[in-house]
Tab-separated table of C-alpha atoms in Angstrom:
chain	number	residue	atom	x	y	z
A	1	MET	CA	-54.876	46.347	-44.804
A	2	ASN	CA	-57.981	44.548	-43.498
A	3	ASP	CA	-60.472	45.573	-40.823
A	4	SER	CA	-58.625	43.586	-38.162
A	5	ASP	CA	-55.406	45.518	-38.858
A	6	ILE	CA	-57.227	48.842	-38.716
A	7	ARG	CA	-58.792	47.964	-35.364
A	8	ARG	CA	-55.390	46.878	-34.070
A	9	ILE	CA	-53.757	50.142	-35.158
A	10	LYS	CA	-56.520	52.177	-33.524
A	11	LEU	CA	-56.112	50.194	-30.307
A	12	LEU	CA	-52.340	50.699	-30.187
A	13	ALA	CA	-52.639	54.391	-31.038
A	14	ALA	CA	-55.450	55.050	-28.552
A	15	ILE	CA	-53.245	55.219	-25.430
A	16	PRO	CA	-50.681	57.697	-26.842
A	17	LEU	CA	-53.561	59.825	-28.153
A	18	LEU	CA	-55.244	59.807	-24.748
A	19	PHE	CA	-52.005	60.958	-23.150
A	20	ALA	CA	-51.750	63.727	-25.743
A	21	VAL	CA	-55.272	64.889	-24.875
A	22	ALA	CA	-54.410	64.702	-21.169
A	23	ALA	CA	-51.451	67.005	-21.819
A	24	TYR	CA	-53.826	69.657	-23.173
A	25	VAL	CA	-56.036	69.281	-20.103
A	26	GLY	CA	-53.029	69.598	-17.829
A	27	GLN	CA	-51.858	72.684	-19.682
A	28	ILE	CA	-55.210	74.368	-19.116
A	29	LEU	CA	-55.287	73.376	-15.425
A	30	THR	CA	-51.695	74.369	-14.695
A	31	SER	CA	-52.563	77.331	-12.489
A	32	THR	CA	-55.028	75.215	-10.499
A	33	LEU	CA	-52.853	72.164	-9.936
A	34	ILE	CA	-49.280	73.452	-9.761
A	35	SER	CA	-49.470	74.152	-6.021
A	36	SER	CA	-52.461	72.120	-4.862
A	37	SER	CA	-51.634	68.847	-6.655
A	38	PRO	CA	-48.392	69.034	-8.659
A	39	LEU	CA	-48.102	65.274	-9.194
A	40	THR	CA	-51.593	65.204	-10.704
A	41	LEU	CA	-50.436	67.911	-13.090
A	42	LEU	CA	-47.394	65.803	-13.960
A	43	ALA	CA	-49.601	62.760	-14.561
A	44	LEU	CA	-51.512	64.829	-17.101
A	45	ASN	CA	-48.694	66.755	-18.737
A	46	GLY	CA	-45.083	65.598	-18.963
A	47	THR	CA	-43.692	68.334	-21.215
A	48	ASP	CA	-40.357	69.972	-20.416
A	49	PRO	CA	-41.697	73.241	-18.884
A	50	MET	CA	-44.117	71.277	-16.715
A	51	LEU	CA	-41.362	68.958	-15.514
A	52	LEU	CA	-39.371	71.927	-14.288
A	53	LEU	CA	-42.332	73.502	-12.485
A	54	VAL	CA	-43.544	70.260	-10.886
A	55	ALA	CA	-40.028	69.288	-9.776
A	56	HIS	CA	-39.916	72.490	-7.746
A	57	GLU	CA	-43.186	71.617	-5.980
A	58	SER	CA	-42.763	67.889	-5.253
A	59	SER	CA	-40.487	65.365	-3.556
A	60	ILE	CA	-37.889	63.536	-5.609
A	61	VAL	CA	-39.496	60.115	-5.000
A	62	GLY	CA	-42.940	61.249	-6.121
A	63	PHE	CA	-41.513	63.195	-9.043
A	64	LEU	CA	-39.443	60.279	-10.361
A	65	THR	CA	-42.227	57.730	-9.840
A	66	VAL	CA	-45.081	59.659	-11.451
A	67	GLY	CA	-42.816	61.181	-14.085
A	68	THR	CA	-41.454	57.801	-15.187
A	69	ILE	CA	-44.921	56.285	-15.490
A	70	ARG	CA	-46.258	59.319	-17.362
A	71	LEU	CA	-43.410	59.501	-19.859
A	72	PHE	CA	-42.858	55.779	-20.378
A	73	ALA	CA	-46.440	54.464	-20.560
A	74	PRO	CA	-47.266	55.586	-24.133
A	75	ASP	CA	-43.840	54.544	-25.432
A	76	LEU	CA	-44.573	50.814	-25.205
A	77	PHE	CA	-47.638	51.208	-27.436
A	78	LEU	CA	-45.724	53.338	-29.940
A	79	HIS	CA	-42.934	50.761	-30.107
A	80	ARG	CA	-45.450	47.987	-30.752
A	81	LEU	CA	-47.261	50.109	-33.337
A	82	GLY	CA	-44.018	50.660	-35.228
A	83	TRP	CA	-43.072	46.976	-34.903
A	84	GLU	CA	-46.329	45.605	-36.273
A	85	TYR	CA	-47.188	48.297	-38.828
A	86	GLY	CA	-43.853	49.893	-39.674
A	87	ALA	CA	-44.504	51.091	-43.220
A	88	ASP	CA	-47.970	52.441	-42.460
A	89	ALA	CA	-46.799	54.047	-39.207
A	90	LYS	CA	-43.893	55.675	-41.020
A	91	GLY	CA	-46.157	57.078	-43.718
A	92	TYR	CA	-48.609	58.403	-41.159
A	93	LEU	CA	-45.888	60.041	-39.058
A	94	LEU	CA	-44.238	61.720	-42.024
A	95	GLY	CA	-47.619	62.951	-43.219
A	96	GLU	CA	-48.470	64.404	-39.824
A	97	LEU	CA	-45.134	66.156	-39.354
A	98	GLY	CA	-45.005	67.587	-42.867
A	99	GLU	CA	-42.576	67.175	-45.736
A	100	LYS	CA	-40.297	69.997	-44.567
A	101	SER	CA	-40.066	68.928	-40.946
A	102	PHE	CA	-36.704	68.074	-39.433
A	103	PHE	CA	-37.889	64.558	-38.653
A	104	ASN	CA	-39.011	64.020	-42.248
A	105	ARG	CA	-35.714	65.213	-43.683
A	106	SER	CA	-33.642	63.099	-41.324
A	107	PHE	CA	-35.857	60.008	-41.104
A	108	ASN	CA	-34.067	57.991	-43.788
A	109	TRP	CA	-30.696	58.709	-42.175
A	110	LEU	CA	-32.026	57.686	-38.786
A	111	GLU	CA	-33.527	54.520	-40.201
A	112	ARG	CA	-30.236	53.524	-41.854
A	113	ASN	CA	-28.090	54.301	-38.822
A	114	PHE	CA	-30.448	53.282	-36.037
A	115	PRO	CA	-28.684	49.933	-35.453
A	116	LYS	CA	-25.471	51.892	-34.718
A	117	VAL	CA	-26.657	55.027	-32.901
A	118	GLY	CA	-30.304	54.237	-32.206
A	119	TRP	CA	-29.758	53.343	-28.560
A	120	LEU	CA	-28.052	56.700	-27.979
A	121	MET	CA	-30.807	58.627	-29.787
A	122	LEU	CA	-33.450	56.775	-27.793
A	123	PHE	CA	-31.592	57.486	-24.548
A	124	LEU	CA	-31.319	61.198	-25.312
A	125	LEU	CA	-34.743	61.637	-26.934
A	126	PRO	CA	-37.123	58.968	-25.573
A	127	GLY	CA	-40.178	60.598	-27.126
A	128	TYR	CA	-42.935	59.648	-29.544
A	129	PRO	CA	-40.954	59.717	-32.848
A	130	MET	CA	-37.965	57.770	-31.513
A	131	CYS	CA	-40.122	55.104	-29.874
A	132	LEU	CA	-42.074	54.619	-33.076
A	133	LEU	CA	-38.847	54.483	-35.063
A	134	ALA	CA	-37.400	51.909	-32.643
A	135	GLY	CA	-40.368	49.683	-33.426
A	136	ILE	CA	-40.101	50.258	-37.177
A	137	VAL	CA	-36.462	49.097	-37.237
A	138	LYS	CA	-37.355	46.116	-34.988
A	139	MET	CA	-35.424	47.068	-31.865
A	140	LYS	CA	-36.152	44.251	-29.423
A	141	ARG	CA	-38.442	45.035	-26.512
A	142	LEU	CA	-36.048	44.391	-23.597
A	143	PRO	CA	-33.237	46.655	-24.903
A	144	PHE	CA	-35.890	49.223	-25.827
A	145	ILE	CA	-37.303	49.214	-22.295
A	146	LEU	CA	-33.889	49.391	-20.619
A	147	VAL	CA	-32.575	52.229	-22.802
A	148	ASN	CA	-35.855	54.145	-22.678
A	149	LEU	CA	-36.195	53.898	-18.899
A	150	SER	CA	-32.544	54.865	-18.398
A	151	GLY	CA	-32.999	57.946	-20.577
A	152	THR	CA	-36.272	58.865	-18.897
A	153	LEU	CA	-34.869	58.575	-15.374
A	154	THR	CA	-31.773	60.552	-16.348
A	155	ARG	CA	-33.934	63.284	-17.847
A	156	LEU	CA	-36.159	63.483	-14.768
A	157	THR	CA	-33.180	63.539	-12.383
A	158	LEU	CA	-31.638	66.343	-14.414
A	159	TYR	CA	-34.821	68.403	-14.246
A	160	TYR	CA	-35.111	67.876	-10.508
A	161	SER	CA	-31.515	68.970	-10.031
A	162	VAL	CA	-31.995	72.056	-12.213
A	163	SER	CA	-35.140	73.015	-10.303
A	164	SER	CA	-33.152	72.869	-7.065
A	165	ILE	CA	-30.268	74.920	-8.429
A	166	PHE	CA	-32.606	77.597	-9.773
A	167	ASP	CA	-34.996	77.420	-6.849
A	168	GLY	CA	-35.524	81.181	-6.709
A	169	PRO	CA	-36.457	81.848	-10.360
A	170	VAL	CA	-38.628	78.726	-10.634
A	171	GLY	CA	-40.395	79.611	-7.389
A	172	LYS	CA	-41.132	83.097	-8.723
A	173	ILE	CA	-42.686	81.609	-11.865
A	174	VAL	CA	-44.891	79.314	-9.774
A	175	ASN	CA	-45.970	82.227	-7.578
A	176	LEU	CA	-46.733	84.308	-10.666
A	177	ILE	CA	-48.908	81.526	-12.101
A	178	ASN	CA	-50.767	81.216	-8.800
A	179	ARG	CA	-51.275	84.967	-8.497
A	180	TYR	CA	-52.685	85.354	-12.000
A	181	SER	CA	-54.370	81.956	-12.246
A	182	LEU	CA	-57.456	83.068	-14.184
A	183	PRO	CA	-55.625	85.083	-16.897
A	184	PHE	CA	-53.072	82.270	-17.165
A	185	THR	CA	-55.824	79.688	-17.676
A	186	VAL	CA	-57.468	81.827	-20.372
A	187	LEU	CA	-54.077	82.254	-22.052
A	188	MET	CA	-53.519	78.487	-22.068
A	189	VAL	CA	-56.923	77.933	-23.696
A	190	PHE	CA	-56.117	80.421	-26.445
A	191	LEU	CA	-52.666	78.906	-26.994
A	192	ILE	CA	-54.133	75.431	-27.363
A	193	MET	CA	-56.781	76.704	-29.782
A	194	PHE	CA	-54.084	78.467	-31.805
A	195	GLN	CA	-51.877	75.377	-31.850
A	196	SER	CA	-54.771	73.119	-32.901
A	197	THR	CA	-55.756	75.506	-35.704
A	198	LYS	CA	-52.171	75.713	-36.908
A	199	ASN	CA	-51.805	71.914	-36.939
A	200	GLN	CA	-55.085	71.524	-38.808
A	201	ARG	CA	-54.014	74.010	-41.468
A	202	ARG	CA	-50.681	72.274	-41.875
A	203	LYS	CA	-52.433	68.943	-42.266
A	204	LEU	CA	-54.743	70.383	-44.916
A	205	ARG	CA	-51.757	71.826	-46.803
A	206	ASN	CA	-50.021	68.456	-46.721
A	207	GLU	CA	-53.137	66.710	-47.992
A	208	GLY	CA	-53.486	69.283	-50.777
A	209	ALA	CA	-49.840	68.840	-51.771
A	210	SER	CA	-50.171	65.055	-51.858
A	211	ASP	CA	-53.337	65.259	-54.003
A	212	SER	CA	-51.658	67.522	-56.522
């Protein structure tokens, strides 16, 4: 792999990484933004718990619009990364997730069967691993976009519906976060630090295992 390829990989990976960093920022600022600017929170963090909380605090049009952009934007870069650098992207992903991870154990099966069930998997789980895998197996861009967007919109609509059905419990959670905003923010910082430390240790263990 030459310098041009390395620069290209870094460029394609930069956007998904920036969104991942934004998710951490959004997690820390949850108590500040959940009531004052819920769509800003969604633009930063599109994880499942945040989708449920933001859906309760926003209109369906704003929720679907911002949510679709937030969830879909990094997927195009991941698909292209997998398409152009499939083998290297696969090795990197398996190394990051660890040898014993579910994705690692099932990757070969997914790769073999993606032409048959890949569209369904992408529809149900339009996240980072599936988008990268879709690129690795050369799923064409137009079908990828259509299936991904359909799955994303379905997921967002489901969350909005659930937030309406369970309006009382979700509202209580939002009120609790607002009431104890400072302790909640401190807790989020500690959780992120713990998660980062855990991921770093896992990465070091994987590197040690590969060296031996």
